[in-house]
Amino acid sequence: MITTLTSIVKPRNEDSFAICFAPLSIEEVYKLADDPANGAVVLMSGMVRNQTDGRSVVALEYQAYEPMALRIFYQIAEEIRQKWADVSRVVIHHRIGHLQIGEISVLVAVGCPHRSEAFAACRYAIDTLKHNAPIWKKEHWQDGSSSWVSIGACEQNC
């Protein structure tokens, strides 16, 4: 799943993409993905968990190269529409900065007439984002140490 940016993809007016320091809103993202043509809106919420590989995490820090990350988000939406032409809305919002346990780091929502396509497109969006977007995560451990997770790192079963 490697996205190449051979040309500049322009975002569609009906879609929404953001990288921000402010807390993310499930309600806002759901509304942005909603459309009268939808039979389904699938929303995925990524949250800061309290452990990684059995090791206690106290916080995460996200940084992004925003111009390129947004281009990747636009490309993801374009690829979704090539695979699932009926998708009406794509929303990808990612948070950056210092986040505490339980805070939302990413919201992805896809609106579509049918649930199977909405689920598949939403999964494609988050998996592709995790592999391709220049967004870095630093894990802060309970023992006071921290480490960066490399770009393109993805959980085993993305």
Short mmCIF file of N, CA and C in Angstrom, two decimals:
data_model
loop_
_atom_site.label_atom_id
_atom_site.label_comp_id
_atom_site.label_asym_id
_atom_site.label_seq_id
_atom_site.Cartn_x
_atom_site.Cartn_y
_atom_site.Cartn_z
N MET A 1 0.83 -1.18 0.00
CA MET A 1 0.00 0.00 0.00
C MET A 1 0.87 1.24 0.00
N ILE A 2 1.58 1.51 -1.03
CA ILE A 2 2.43 2.69 -1.09
C ILE A 2 1.79 3.67 -2.05
N THR A 3 1.52 4.86 -1.54
CA THR A 3 0.92 5.90 -2.35
C THR A 3 2.04 6.75 -2.93
N THR A 4 1.97 7.00 -4.20
CA THR A 4 2.93 7.91 -4.82
C THR A 4 2.17 9.14 -5.28
N LEU A 5 2.79 10.29 -5.10
CA LEU A 5 2.14 11.53 -5.47
C LEU A 5 2.68 11.99 -6.82
N THR A 6 2.10 11.45 -7.88
CA THR A 6 2.56 11.80 -9.22
C THR A 6 1.99 13.13 -9.68
N SER A 7 0.89 13.54 -9.11
CA SER A 7 0.32 14.83 -9.44
C SER A 7 -0.38 15.37 -8.19
N ILE A 8 -0.61 16.65 -8.21
CA ILE A 8 -1.29 17.28 -7.09
C ILE A 8 -2.78 16.96 -7.19
N VAL A 9 -3.30 16.34 -6.14
CA VAL A 9 -4.72 16.02 -6.08
C VAL A 9 -5.39 17.12 -5.28
N LYS A 10 -6.46 17.66 -5.80
CA LYS A 10 -7.20 18.71 -5.12
C LYS A 10 -8.31 18.06 -4.29
N PRO A 11 -8.50 18.55 -3.07
CA PRO A 11 -9.58 17.98 -2.26
C PRO A 11 -10.95 18.37 -2.82
N ARG A 12 -11.91 17.48 -2.64
CA ARG A 12 -13.27 17.79 -3.06
C ARG A 12 -13.94 18.64 -1.97
N ASN A 13 -14.86 19.49 -2.38
CA ASN A 13 -15.55 20.37 -1.43
C ASN A 13 -16.33 19.61 -0.38
N GLU A 14 -16.84 18.44 -0.74
CA GLU A 14 -17.66 17.67 0.21
C GLU A 14 -16.82 16.92 1.25
N ASP A 15 -15.52 16.86 1.06
CA ASP A 15 -14.63 16.16 2.00
C ASP A 15 -14.05 17.15 3.00
N SER A 16 -13.41 16.61 4.04
CA SER A 16 -12.80 17.45 5.06
C SER A 16 -11.52 16.80 5.55
N PHE A 17 -10.45 17.61 5.59
CA PHE A 17 -9.15 17.12 6.04
C PHE A 17 -8.55 18.16 6.97
N ALA A 18 -7.93 17.69 8.06
CA ALA A 18 -7.35 18.63 9.01
C ALA A 18 -6.23 17.98 9.80
N ILE A 19 -5.27 18.81 10.15
CA ILE A 19 -4.23 18.47 11.12
C ILE A 19 -4.23 19.62 12.11
N CYS A 20 -4.43 19.31 13.39
CA CYS A 20 -4.61 20.40 14.34
C CYS A 20 -4.13 20.03 15.75
N PHE A 21 -3.91 21.06 16.56
CA PHE A 21 -3.54 20.87 17.96
C PHE A 21 -4.77 20.69 18.85
N ALA A 22 -5.90 21.20 18.42
CA ALA A 22 -7.13 21.17 19.23
C ALA A 22 -7.69 19.75 19.32
N PRO A 23 -8.38 19.45 20.41
CA PRO A 23 -9.04 18.14 20.52
C PRO A 23 -9.99 17.90 19.35
N LEU A 24 -10.08 16.64 18.93
CA LEU A 24 -10.94 16.25 17.82
C LEU A 24 -12.33 15.91 18.33
N SER A 25 -13.34 16.18 17.51
CA SER A 25 -14.73 15.95 17.88
C SER A 25 -15.36 14.86 17.02
N ILE A 26 -15.78 13.77 17.66
CA ILE A 26 -16.48 12.70 16.96
C ILE A 26 -17.75 13.23 16.31
N GLU A 27 -18.50 14.05 17.05
CA GLU A 27 -19.76 14.59 16.54
C GLU A 27 -19.53 15.45 15.29
N GLU A 28 -18.50 16.31 15.33
CA GLU A 28 -18.22 17.17 14.19
C GLU A 28 -17.82 16.35 12.96
N VAL A 29 -16.95 15.36 13.16
CA VAL A 29 -16.50 14.54 12.04
C VAL A 29 -17.66 13.73 11.47
N TYR A 30 -18.52 13.20 12.33
CA TYR A 30 -19.69 12.46 11.86
C TYR A 30 -20.57 13.37 10.99
N LYS A 31 -20.83 14.59 11.46
CA LYS A 31 -21.65 15.53 10.69
C LYS A 31 -21.02 15.85 9.34
N LEU A 32 -19.71 15.99 9.31
CA LEU A 32 -19.01 16.28 8.06
C LEU A 32 -19.10 15.12 7.07
N ALA A 33 -19.20 13.89 7.58
CA ALA A 33 -19.29 12.71 6.71
C ALA A 33 -20.73 12.39 6.30
N ASP A 34 -21.68 12.96 6.99
CA ASP A 34 -23.08 12.65 6.73
C ASP A 34 -23.56 13.34 5.45
N ASP A 35 -24.49 12.68 4.79
CA ASP A 35 -25.05 13.17 3.53
C ASP A 35 -26.36 12.44 3.29
N PRO A 36 -27.36 13.09 2.70
CA PRO A 36 -28.63 12.40 2.45
C PRO A 36 -28.51 11.14 1.58
N ALA A 37 -27.45 11.04 0.77
CA ALA A 37 -27.26 9.87 -0.08
C ALA A 37 -26.69 8.67 0.69
N ASN A 38 -26.23 8.91 1.91
CA ASN A 38 -25.61 7.83 2.68
C ASN A 38 -26.62 6.85 3.24
N GLY A 39 -26.26 5.58 3.18
CA GLY A 39 -26.95 4.55 3.93
C GLY A 39 -26.11 4.17 5.14
N ALA A 40 -24.85 4.64 5.16
CA ALA A 40 -23.93 4.33 6.25
C ALA A 40 -22.88 5.41 6.37
N VAL A 41 -22.51 5.68 7.61
CA VAL A 41 -21.32 6.47 7.93
C VAL A 41 -20.50 5.60 8.87
N VAL A 42 -19.29 5.27 8.45
CA VAL A 42 -18.39 4.50 9.30
C VAL A 42 -17.32 5.46 9.80
N LEU A 43 -17.15 5.48 11.12
CA LEU A 43 -16.20 6.38 11.75
C LEU A 43 -15.22 5.56 12.58
N MET A 44 -13.93 5.81 12.39
CA MET A 44 -12.89 5.14 13.16
C MET A 44 -12.22 6.19 14.03
N SER A 45 -12.12 5.88 15.31
CA SER A 45 -11.48 6.78 16.27
C SER A 45 -10.23 6.11 16.82
N GLY A 46 -9.07 6.72 16.57
CA GLY A 46 -7.82 6.24 17.14
C GLY A 46 -7.53 6.99 18.41
N MET A 47 -7.22 6.26 19.48
CA MET A 47 -7.05 6.88 20.79
C MET A 47 -5.70 6.53 21.39
N VAL A 48 -5.24 7.35 22.30
CA VAL A 48 -4.00 7.09 23.02
C VAL A 48 -4.27 6.03 24.08
N ARG A 49 -3.59 4.90 23.98
CA ARG A 49 -3.78 3.82 24.95
C ARG A 49 -2.65 3.87 25.98
N ASN A 50 -2.85 3.15 27.06
CA ASN A 50 -1.93 3.22 28.19
C ASN A 50 -0.78 2.23 28.14
N GLN A 51 -0.64 1.50 27.04
CA GLN A 51 0.48 0.55 26.94
C GLN A 51 0.76 0.23 25.48
N THR A 52 2.02 -0.14 25.25
CA THR A 52 2.45 -0.64 23.95
C THR A 52 3.36 -1.82 24.22
N ASP A 53 3.00 -2.96 23.66
CA ASP A 53 3.80 -4.18 23.85
C ASP A 53 4.07 -4.46 25.32
N GLY A 54 3.05 -4.25 26.16
CA GLY A 54 3.16 -4.53 27.59
C GLY A 54 3.91 -3.49 28.39
N ARG A 55 4.33 -2.42 27.76
CA ARG A 55 5.08 -1.36 28.44
C ARG A 55 4.15 -0.18 28.69
N SER A 56 4.17 0.38 29.91
CA SER A 56 3.27 1.47 30.29
C SER A 56 3.59 2.79 29.59
N VAL A 57 2.59 3.32 28.92
CA VAL A 57 2.70 4.61 28.23
C VAL A 57 1.94 5.64 29.06
N VAL A 58 2.51 6.84 29.23
CA VAL A 58 1.82 7.89 29.97
C VAL A 58 1.29 8.99 29.06
N ALA A 59 1.86 9.12 27.85
CA ALA A 59 1.41 10.15 26.90
C ALA A 59 2.04 9.87 25.54
N LEU A 60 1.49 10.52 24.53
CA LEU A 60 2.06 10.48 23.18
C LEU A 60 2.25 11.90 22.69
N GLU A 61 3.18 12.04 21.79
CA GLU A 61 3.41 13.31 21.12
C GLU A 61 3.42 13.04 19.62
N TYR A 62 2.64 13.82 18.88
CA TYR A 62 2.58 13.68 17.43
C TYR A 62 3.15 14.92 16.78
N GLN A 63 3.92 14.71 15.72
CA GLN A 63 4.39 15.78 14.86
C GLN A 63 4.09 15.38 13.43
N ALA A 64 3.91 16.39 12.59
CA ALA A 64 3.58 16.10 11.18
C ALA A 64 4.24 17.12 10.28
N TYR A 65 4.56 16.69 9.08
CA TYR A 65 4.91 17.62 8.02
C TYR A 65 3.59 17.90 7.32
N GLU A 66 2.92 18.96 7.78
CA GLU A 66 1.53 19.20 7.43
C GLU A 66 1.24 19.31 5.93
N PRO A 67 1.99 20.07 5.13
CA PRO A 67 1.65 20.16 3.71
C PRO A 67 1.65 18.80 3.01
N MET A 68 2.63 17.97 3.31
CA MET A 68 2.71 16.66 2.67
C MET A 68 1.64 15.72 3.24
N ALA A 69 1.41 15.78 4.54
CA ALA A 69 0.39 14.92 5.15
C ALA A 69 -0.99 15.21 4.55
N LEU A 70 -1.31 16.48 4.37
CA LEU A 70 -2.61 16.82 3.77
C LEU A 70 -2.68 16.32 2.32
N ARG A 71 -1.59 16.41 1.59
CA ARG A 71 -1.58 15.87 0.22
C ARG A 71 -1.84 14.37 0.23
N ILE A 72 -1.27 13.67 1.21
CA ILE A 72 -1.52 12.23 1.35
C ILE A 72 -3.00 11.99 1.66
N PHE A 73 -3.59 12.79 2.54
CA PHE A 73 -5.02 12.65 2.85
C PHE A 73 -5.86 12.82 1.58
N TYR A 74 -5.54 13.84 0.77
CA TYR A 74 -6.28 14.07 -0.48
C TYR A 74 -6.14 12.86 -1.41
N GLN A 75 -4.93 12.33 -1.48
CA GLN A 75 -4.65 11.18 -2.35
C GLN A 75 -5.44 9.96 -1.88
N ILE A 76 -5.50 9.77 -0.56
CA ILE A 76 -6.27 8.66 0.00
C ILE A 76 -7.73 8.76 -0.43
N ALA A 77 -8.30 9.95 -0.34
CA ALA A 77 -9.70 10.14 -0.74
C ALA A 77 -9.89 9.83 -2.22
N GLU A 78 -8.94 10.26 -3.03
CA GLU A 78 -9.01 9.99 -4.48
C GLU A 78 -8.95 8.48 -4.75
N GLU A 79 -8.04 7.80 -4.07
CA GLU A 79 -7.91 6.35 -4.24
C GLU A 79 -9.16 5.63 -3.76
N ILE A 80 -9.76 6.11 -2.68
CA ILE A 80 -11.01 5.52 -2.20
C ILE A 80 -12.07 5.60 -3.29
N ARG A 81 -12.19 6.74 -3.92
CA ARG A 81 -13.22 6.91 -4.94
C ARG A 81 -12.93 6.08 -6.20
N GLN A 82 -11.67 5.77 -6.44
CA GLN A 82 -11.35 4.89 -7.56
C GLN A 82 -11.77 3.46 -7.25
N LYS A 83 -11.71 3.05 -5.98
CA LYS A 83 -12.07 1.70 -5.58
C LYS A 83 -13.57 1.57 -5.26
N TRP A 84 -14.15 2.60 -4.66
CA TRP A 84 -15.55 2.58 -4.23
C TRP A 84 -16.20 3.87 -4.73
N ALA A 85 -16.68 3.85 -5.95
CA ALA A 85 -17.16 5.05 -6.64
C ALA A 85 -18.35 5.72 -5.96
N ASP A 86 -19.12 4.98 -5.16
CA ASP A 86 -20.31 5.54 -4.53
C ASP A 86 -20.02 6.34 -3.26
N VAL A 87 -18.78 6.36 -2.79
CA VAL A 87 -18.46 7.10 -1.56
C VAL A 87 -18.84 8.57 -1.75
N SER A 88 -19.61 9.09 -0.80
CA SER A 88 -20.06 10.48 -0.90
C SER A 88 -19.16 11.45 -0.13
N ARG A 89 -18.61 11.01 0.98
CA ARG A 89 -17.79 11.90 1.82
C ARG A 89 -16.62 11.14 2.43
N VAL A 90 -15.47 11.82 2.52
CA VAL A 90 -14.30 11.30 3.22
C VAL A 90 -13.82 12.38 4.17
N VAL A 91 -13.63 12.01 5.42
CA VAL A 91 -13.16 12.95 6.43
C VAL A 91 -11.96 12.32 7.13
N ILE A 92 -10.84 13.06 7.17
CA ILE A 92 -9.65 12.61 7.88
C ILE A 92 -9.13 13.79 8.70
N HIS A 93 -9.18 13.66 10.02
CA HIS A 93 -8.65 14.68 10.92
C HIS A 93 -7.63 14.02 11.84
N HIS A 94 -6.45 14.61 11.93
CA HIS A 94 -5.39 14.06 12.80
C HIS A 94 -4.92 15.15 13.75
N ARG A 95 -4.70 14.76 14.96
CA ARG A 95 -4.23 15.69 15.97
C ARG A 95 -2.72 15.61 16.09
N ILE A 96 -2.09 16.73 16.40
CA ILE A 96 -0.67 16.77 16.69
C ILE A 96 -0.47 17.43 18.05
N GLY A 97 0.74 17.31 18.57
CA GLY A 97 1.04 17.87 19.88
C GLY A 97 1.08 16.78 20.93
N HIS A 98 0.99 17.19 22.18
CA HIS A 98 1.09 16.28 23.33
C HIS A 98 -0.32 15.79 23.71
N LEU A 99 -0.53 14.48 23.70
CA LEU A 99 -1.83 13.90 24.02
C LEU A 99 -1.73 12.97 25.22
N GLN A 100 -2.75 13.00 26.04
CA GLN A 100 -2.82 12.16 27.23
C GLN A 100 -3.58 10.86 26.92
N ILE A 101 -3.46 9.90 27.82
CA ILE A 101 -4.18 8.63 27.68
C ILE A 101 -5.68 8.91 27.52
N GLY A 102 -6.29 8.23 26.54
CA GLY A 102 -7.72 8.37 26.30
C GLY A 102 -8.10 9.45 25.31
N GLU A 103 -7.17 10.34 24.98
CA GLU A 103 -7.48 11.39 24.01
C GLU A 103 -7.49 10.81 22.59
N ILE A 104 -8.29 11.41 21.73
CA ILE A 104 -8.40 10.97 20.34
C ILE A 104 -7.26 11.59 19.53
N SER A 105 -6.53 10.73 18.81
CA SER A 105 -5.43 11.21 17.98
C SER A 105 -5.82 11.32 16.51
N VAL A 106 -6.75 10.49 16.06
CA VAL A 106 -7.16 10.52 14.66
C VAL A 106 -8.62 10.10 14.53
N LEU A 107 -9.32 10.77 13.62
CA LEU A 107 -10.68 10.40 13.27
C LEU A 107 -10.76 10.27 11.75
N VAL A 108 -11.30 9.15 11.30
CA VAL A 108 -11.52 8.91 9.88
C VAL A 108 -12.98 8.51 9.74
N ALA A 109 -13.68 9.16 8.83
CA ALA A 109 -15.08 8.81 8.58
C ALA A 109 -15.34 8.76 7.08
N VAL A 110 -16.16 7.81 6.68
CA VAL A 110 -16.53 7.65 5.28
C VAL A 110 -18.04 7.50 5.22
N GLY A 111 -18.66 8.31 4.38
CA GLY A 111 -20.08 8.20 4.12
C GLY A 111 -20.31 7.58 2.76
N CYS A 112 -21.28 6.67 2.70
CA CYS A 112 -21.49 5.90 1.47
C CYS A 112 -22.92 5.34 1.48
N PRO A 113 -23.50 5.06 0.33
CA PRO A 113 -24.83 4.47 0.30
C PRO A 113 -24.90 3.09 0.96
N HIS A 114 -23.80 2.34 0.95
CA HIS A 114 -23.83 0.97 1.45
C HIS A 114 -22.76 0.73 2.52
N ARG A 115 -23.11 -0.05 3.55
CA ARG A 115 -22.21 -0.24 4.68
C ARG A 115 -20.93 -1.00 4.33
N SER A 116 -21.00 -1.98 3.46
CA SER A 116 -19.80 -2.77 3.18
C SER A 116 -18.72 -1.90 2.55
N GLU A 117 -19.10 -1.03 1.61
CA GLU A 117 -18.14 -0.13 1.00
C GLU A 117 -17.64 0.91 2.00
N ALA A 118 -18.53 1.39 2.87
CA ALA A 118 -18.12 2.38 3.88
C ALA A 118 -17.10 1.78 4.84
N PHE A 119 -17.32 0.55 5.29
CA PHE A 119 -16.36 -0.12 6.16
C PHE A 119 -15.02 -0.32 5.45
N ALA A 120 -15.07 -0.83 4.23
CA ALA A 120 -13.83 -1.10 3.48
C ALA A 120 -13.06 0.19 3.21
N ALA A 121 -13.75 1.24 2.83
CA ALA A 121 -13.09 2.51 2.52
C ALA A 121 -12.50 3.15 3.77
N CYS A 122 -13.19 3.05 4.88
CA CYS A 122 -12.68 3.60 6.13
C CYS A 122 -11.41 2.86 6.56
N ARG A 123 -11.45 1.55 6.46
CA ARG A 123 -10.26 0.77 6.82
C ARG A 123 -9.09 1.09 5.89
N TYR A 124 -9.38 1.21 4.61
CA TYR A 124 -8.33 1.58 3.65
C TYR A 124 -7.72 2.93 4.02
N ALA A 125 -8.57 3.88 4.39
CA ALA A 125 -8.08 5.22 4.72
C ALA A 125 -7.13 5.20 5.91
N ILE A 126 -7.50 4.56 7.01
CA ILE A 126 -6.63 4.58 8.19
C ILE A 126 -5.37 3.76 7.95
N ASP A 127 -5.49 2.63 7.29
CA ASP A 127 -4.31 1.80 7.02
C ASP A 127 -3.31 2.55 6.12
N THR A 128 -3.81 3.20 5.09
CA THR A 128 -2.95 3.92 4.16
C THR A 128 -2.33 5.14 4.84
N LEU A 129 -3.11 5.84 5.63
CA LEU A 129 -2.60 6.98 6.39
C LEU A 129 -1.44 6.56 7.29
N LYS A 130 -1.62 5.47 8.03
CA LYS A 130 -0.58 5.01 8.96
C LYS A 130 0.70 4.63 8.24
N HIS A 131 0.59 4.12 7.03
CA HIS A 131 1.77 3.71 6.25
C HIS A 131 2.44 4.88 5.53
N ASN A 132 1.66 5.86 5.08
CA ASN A 132 2.17 6.83 4.12
C ASN A 132 2.28 8.28 4.59
N ALA A 133 1.48 8.68 5.54
CA ALA A 133 1.48 10.09 5.94
C ALA A 133 2.71 10.42 6.80
N PRO A 134 3.35 11.55 6.55
CA PRO A 134 4.50 11.95 7.36
C PRO A 134 4.05 12.52 8.72
N ILE A 135 3.59 11.59 9.54
CA ILE A 135 3.15 11.90 10.91
C ILE A 135 3.92 10.97 11.82
N TRP A 136 4.61 11.56 12.79
CA TRP A 136 5.47 10.80 13.68
C TRP A 136 4.90 10.80 15.08
N LYS A 137 5.09 9.69 15.76
CA LYS A 137 4.56 9.51 17.12
C LYS A 137 5.71 9.23 18.08
N LYS A 138 5.72 9.97 19.18
CA LYS A 138 6.71 9.75 20.23
C LYS A 138 5.97 9.21 21.45
N GLU A 139 6.40 8.05 21.91
CA GLU A 139 5.78 7.44 23.08
C GLU A 139 6.56 7.86 24.32
N HIS A 140 5.84 8.34 25.32
CA HIS A 140 6.43 8.72 26.60
C HIS A 140 6.10 7.61 27.60
N TRP A 141 7.13 7.01 28.14
CA TRP A 141 6.99 5.83 29.01
C TRP A 141 6.90 6.23 30.48
N GLN A 142 6.32 5.34 31.26
CA GLN A 142 6.14 5.56 32.68
C GLN A 142 7.47 5.78 33.40
N ASP A 143 8.54 5.18 32.92
CA ASP A 143 9.85 5.33 33.58
C ASP A 143 10.54 6.65 33.24
N GLY A 144 9.87 7.53 32.49
CA GLY A 144 10.43 8.84 32.14
C GLY A 144 11.14 8.87 30.81
N SER A 145 11.40 7.74 30.20
CA SER A 145 12.05 7.70 28.89
C SER A 145 11.00 7.89 27.79
N SER A 146 11.47 8.08 26.58
CA SER A 146 10.57 8.23 25.43
C SER A 146 11.27 7.72 24.19
N SER A 147 10.48 7.38 23.17
CA SER A 147 11.05 6.94 21.90
C SER A 147 10.08 7.26 20.77
N TRP A 148 10.67 7.61 19.60
CA TRP A 148 9.88 7.89 18.42
C TRP A 148 9.56 6.59 17.70
N VAL A 149 8.34 6.52 17.18
CA VAL A 149 7.94 5.40 16.34
C VAL A 149 8.22 5.86 14.91
N SER A 150 8.89 5.04 14.14
CA SER A 150 9.32 5.45 12.81
C SER A 150 8.15 5.68 11.87
N ILE A 151 8.37 6.56 10.89
CA ILE A 151 7.34 6.83 9.88
C ILE A 151 7.07 5.54 9.11
N GLY A 152 5.81 5.33 8.79
CA GLY A 152 5.43 4.13 8.07
C GLY A 152 5.25 2.92 8.98
N ALA A 153 5.50 3.11 10.28
CA ALA A 153 5.29 1.99 11.20
C ALA A 153 3.81 1.72 11.29
N CYS A 154 3.48 0.47 11.34
CA CYS A 154 2.08 0.10 11.36
C CYS A 154 1.92 -1.15 12.20
N GLU A 155 0.80 -1.22 12.87
CA GLU A 155 0.55 -2.42 13.66
C GLU A 155 0.55 -3.64 12.75
N GLN A 156 0.87 -4.78 13.29
CA GLN A 156 1.05 -6.01 12.52
C GLN A 156 -0.13 -6.32 11.61
N ASN A 157 -1.35 -6.15 12.10
CA ASN A 157 -2.53 -6.54 11.32
C ASN A 157 -3.31 -5.31 10.86
N CYS A 158 -2.63 -4.37 10.24
CA CYS A 158 -3.34 -3.19 9.71
C CYS A 158 -4.41 -3.67 8.78
#
